XYZ file of C-alpha atoms in Angstrom:
312
model
C 40.409 82.198 -55.753
C 37.941 84.837 -54.506
C 35.016 82.535 -55.253
C 36.658 79.670 -53.391
C 37.478 81.900 -50.424
C 33.905 83.223 -50.309
C 32.499 79.683 -50.206
C 34.858 78.665 -47.443
C 34.032 81.735 -45.354
C 30.304 81.048 -45.769
C 30.800 77.449 -44.651
C 32.845 78.662 -41.692
C 30.025 80.989 -40.629
C 27.498 78.130 -40.765
C 29.799 75.827 -38.784
C 30.423 78.434 -36.082
C 26.699 79.179 -35.833
C 25.942 75.487 -35.339
C 28.717 75.142 -32.765
C 27.419 78.146 -30.833
C 23.888 76.739 -30.735
C 24.953 73.255 -29.629
C 27.419 74.460 -27.014
C 24.954 76.943 -25.502
C 22.152 74.370 -25.401
C 24.270 71.566 -23.936
C 25.452 73.718 -21.028
C 22.083 75.391 -20.478
C 20.282 72.025 -20.429
C 22.918 70.221 -18.339
C 20.681 70.234 -15.251
C 22.916 72.567 -13.230
C 21.480 75.829 -11.957
C 24.069 78.640 -12.247
C 22.037 80.817 -9.884
C 22.128 78.142 -7.201
C 25.866 77.595 -7.688
C 26.521 81.318 -7.339
C 24.269 81.560 -4.268
C 26.034 78.621 -2.576
C 29.358 80.385 -3.079
C 28.131 83.312 -1.011
C 26.420 81.295 1.697
C 25.797 77.602 2.259
C 22.279 78.253 3.561
C 20.961 80.231 0.603
C 17.159 80.417 0.542
C 14.956 79.780 -2.459
C 14.116 83.496 -2.593
C 17.804 84.435 -2.793
C 18.404 81.914 -5.557
C 15.372 83.171 -7.479
C 16.566 86.766 -7.121
C 19.992 85.859 -8.501
C 18.331 83.964 -11.349
C 16.319 87.059 -12.259
C 19.374 89.324 -12.089
C 21.297 86.976 -14.387
C 18.417 86.777 -16.856
C 18.048 83.026 -16.405
C 14.293 83.360 -16.019
C 13.946 84.293 -19.694
C 13.189 81.657 -22.361
C 16.233 79.788 -23.650
C 15.976 81.037 -27.269
C 15.815 84.636 -26.025
C 18.904 84.081 -23.891
C 20.794 82.564 -26.812
C 19.880 85.336 -29.252
C 20.820 87.946 -26.660
C 24.153 86.255 -26.002
C 24.944 85.840 -29.710
C 24.059 89.455 -30.457
C 26.280 90.686 -27.635
C 29.092 88.375 -28.771
C 28.996 89.747 -32.310
C 29.254 93.290 -30.953
C 32.194 92.408 -28.710
C 30.234 92.317 -25.447
C 30.866 88.812 -24.069
C 29.135 89.417 -20.751
C 30.217 88.539 -17.245
C 31.482 85.160 -16.135
C 29.591 83.355 -13.389
C 32.768 81.506 -12.462
C 35.131 84.471 -12.022
C 32.627 87.321 -11.532
C 34.663 89.294 -14.060
C 34.001 90.257 -17.694
C 34.644 87.278 -19.962
C 36.717 89.487 -22.223
C 39.075 90.220 -19.338
C 39.340 86.520 -18.482
C 40.205 85.718 -22.094
C 42.890 88.414 -22.153
C 44.533 86.629 -19.235
C 44.109 83.028 -20.428
C 44.497 83.225 -24.213
C 48.146 84.415 -24.220
C 49.090 81.416 -22.067
C 47.394 78.970 -24.442
C 48.734 80.695 -27.554
C 52.290 80.624 -26.191
C 51.868 76.931 -25.377
C 50.485 76.153 -28.848
C 53.183 78.221 -30.604
C 56.013 76.435 -28.813
C 54.308 73.058 -29.363
C 54.064 73.827 -33.089
C 57.775 74.602 -33.141
C 58.512 71.266 -31.439
C 56.381 69.483 -34.056
C 58.210 71.105 -36.974
C 61.672 70.492 -35.489
C 60.886 66.834 -34.819
C 58.872 65.976 -37.927
C 60.921 67.251 -40.872
C 64.430 65.915 -40.068
C 63.220 62.583 -38.670
C 60.898 61.999 -41.652
C 63.688 62.796 -44.093
C 65.948 60.386 -42.230
C 63.381 57.589 -42.428
C 62.713 58.190 -46.121
C 66.407 58.406 -46.978
C 67.304 55.136 -45.234
C 64.066 53.259 -45.762
C 63.702 49.907 -43.954
C 66.958 50.417 -42.095
C 67.319 49.729 -38.376
C 66.896 53.429 -37.580
C 63.750 53.554 -39.716
C 62.179 50.586 -37.915
C 63.073 51.973 -34.470
C 61.635 55.401 -35.277
C 58.427 53.858 -36.621
C 57.893 51.869 -33.425
C 58.702 54.874 -31.235
C 56.306 57.083 -33.209
C 53.566 54.468 -32.878
C 54.087 54.384 -29.117
C 54.059 58.185 -29.026
C 50.698 58.332 -30.795
C 49.171 55.927 -28.263
C 50.678 57.608 -25.201
C 48.198 59.675 -23.120
C 49.381 63.251 -22.694
C 48.629 63.364 -18.969
C 50.780 60.267 -18.358
C 53.616 61.675 -20.460
C 53.361 64.961 -18.568
C 53.623 63.228 -15.196
C 56.632 61.215 -16.397
C 58.418 64.363 -17.583
C 57.682 66.106 -14.288
C 58.928 63.109 -12.339
C 62.153 62.911 -14.339
C 63.109 66.529 -14.962
C 61.491 68.268 -11.968
C 61.582 65.709 -9.134
C 64.615 63.545 -9.983
C 66.948 65.867 -11.891
C 65.697 69.187 -10.519
C 66.102 71.009 -13.848
C 62.553 72.380 -13.641
C 60.058 73.114 -10.881
C 56.772 71.271 -10.419
C 54.983 74.612 -10.601
C 55.650 76.448 -13.888
C 58.812 78.534 -14.061
C 58.521 82.139 -15.268
C 59.228 82.889 -18.901
C 60.020 80.458 -21.686
C 61.377 77.785 -19.346
C 57.925 77.225 -17.872
C 56.550 76.250 -21.288
C 59.258 73.775 -22.358
C 57.913 70.640 -20.662
C 54.187 71.274 -21.254
C 54.755 72.226 -24.900
C 56.835 69.086 -25.527
C 54.147 66.993 -23.815
C 51.466 68.502 -26.022
C 53.540 68.248 -29.191
C 54.933 64.703 -28.988
C 51.781 62.711 -29.975
C 51.132 65.112 -32.861
C 54.747 64.962 -34.021
C 54.672 61.149 -33.982
C 51.564 61.109 -36.155
C 53.049 63.611 -38.586
C 56.330 61.676 -38.824
C 54.498 58.577 -39.986
C 52.388 60.575 -42.451
C 55.325 62.513 -43.872
C 57.413 59.366 -44.244
C 54.600 57.696 -46.207
C 54.072 60.821 -48.304
C 57.775 61.019 -49.151
C 57.946 57.349 -50.084
C 54.882 57.704 -52.321
C 56.847 60.261 -54.368
C 59.854 57.988 -54.849
C 58.456 56.361 -58.012
C 57.254 59.594 -59.649
C 58.507 60.531 -63.113
C 60.286 63.663 -61.925
C 62.356 61.523 -59.511
C 63.513 59.268 -62.352
C 64.354 62.342 -64.420
C 66.343 63.853 -61.521
C 68.284 60.611 -61.144
C 69.036 60.648 -64.861
C 70.437 64.162 -64.423
C 72.896 62.779 -61.886
C 71.411 64.259 -58.712
C 72.093 62.357 -55.514
C 69.350 60.742 -53.480
C 69.671 63.380 -50.760
C 69.409 66.224 -53.274
C 66.319 64.695 -54.879
C 64.756 64.150 -51.466
C 65.254 67.699 -50.200
C 64.926 69.725 -53.404
C 62.075 67.913 -55.141
C 60.302 65.213 -53.137
C 59.925 67.263 -49.955
C 57.821 69.988 -51.564
C 55.529 67.538 -53.371
C 55.057 65.500 -50.187
C 54.061 68.510 -48.071
C 50.306 69.029 -48.865
C 48.913 66.185 -46.703
C 51.422 67.048 -43.972
C 50.395 70.719 -44.006
C 46.727 69.741 -43.857
C 47.295 67.507 -40.858
C 49.473 70.124 -39.144
C 46.772 72.782 -39.496
C 44.202 70.360 -38.092
C 46.526 69.716 -35.179
C 46.608 73.458 -34.393
C 42.972 73.295 -33.358
C 43.627 70.080 -31.455
C 46.511 71.706 -29.604
C 44.228 74.473 -28.334
C 41.477 72.045 -27.310
C 43.926 69.422 -26.018
C 45.728 71.932 -23.841
C 43.062 71.330 -21.164
C 44.825 68.213 -19.862
C 48.344 69.600 -20.209
C 47.467 72.860 -18.474
C 45.962 70.898 -15.595
C 49.058 68.702 -15.228
C 51.504 71.613 -15.331
C 49.300 74.126 -13.427
C 49.049 76.587 -16.316
C 46.139 79.044 -16.299
C 45.233 79.019 -19.955
C 42.062 78.774 -21.984
C 41.688 75.049 -21.295
C 41.728 75.453 -17.517
C 39.352 78.390 -17.758
C 36.953 76.346 -19.904
C 36.917 73.440 -17.433
C 36.183 75.762 -14.513
C 33.357 77.400 -16.460
C 31.810 73.996 -17.245
C 31.955 73.007 -13.559
C 30.297 76.300 -12.613
C 27.589 75.769 -15.273
C 28.589 79.086 -16.825
C 26.804 78.680 -20.159
C 27.817 82.088 -21.499
C 31.545 81.753 -20.835
C 31.605 78.075 -21.870
C 29.874 78.723 -25.176
C 32.194 81.660 -25.843
C 35.294 79.504 -25.247
C 33.964 76.702 -27.442
C 33.186 79.128 -30.269
C 36.728 80.520 -30.020
C 38.221 77.005 -30.198
C 35.948 76.116 -33.128
C 36.973 79.338 -34.858
C 40.624 78.381 -34.476
C 39.824 74.955 -35.964
C 38.118 76.300 -39.082
C 40.626 79.119 -39.587
C 43.581 76.737 -39.315
C 41.974 74.364 -41.823
C 41.382 77.253 -44.216
C 44.985 78.407 -43.761
C 46.184 74.882 -44.566
C 44.184 74.752 -47.806
C 45.394 78.187 -48.890
C 49.011 77.335 -48.080
C 48.775 74.106 -50.089
C 47.418 76.058 -53.049
C 50.423 78.387 -52.868
C 52.909 75.567 -52.225
C 51.734 73.219 -54.996
C 49.426 75.119 -57.408
C 49.756 72.404 -60.049
C 47.935 69.949 -57.766
C 44.956 72.298 -57.592
C 44.860 72.545 -61.390
C 45.010 68.757 -61.671
C 42.142 68.423 -59.176
C 39.879 70.755 -61.182
C 40.952 69.349 -64.547
């Protein structure tokens, strides 16, 4: 286990290093001049001398590799620098935006779990029934539905027509209900289809025939035995979706006027803020790799016999 964990952590470090290099280079070589953008914010008639002075103060006159190494070294020591977009320390901006995104992702994950498990069990229990066919078509439509369109429809129905919510986010938990459901629905639809298939693939296993011979009902076999054995691919996909939820929150936060990490990242890209943008991308990539690692570890704890069969 320690050897496996060490290999995964080493791979994670290499992935994050590559992500940091690519993200920093793409923003730095985008053709936008952060010094000029900052100078235009102060005055529309900024001179070339003023722009050059700002560029020197920001360290943009140094070679690109030197800037990257300096940024990476500061990042590893906890000094993320100052944002060109907000003129505040990036660490302070993240303290304000990350809790919003994490709350949105946490509630979206809860929606996914509450929708996926009971609906998948229902489809597997009454396979090829009318309810099963309807749910499969609805889940297919949910996968294909753009999140921004779904968000606008929910706002139109529940905020404009019914008046249960406000167009601008409500304070507290209520303000996260619609955006979290919008973010969760496509993921839940994909997981419902996967979990249904995984459950049905277990229906012909030997332990199912043995459980039937013991006189257990179909519902008991489904919940007590088949559910656990069908979980590994579902857990893997769910952990991959955690990273998607953080990255995909950009659109949802824009629709529902939430000031989370996604909105902050978009503003930093527009402002050509290479330092803040690369920092946000590294954080999102870190969440991706950590969630994937957590999924693998959880599967090893949930079904250790599958790991032994893989290495046998």
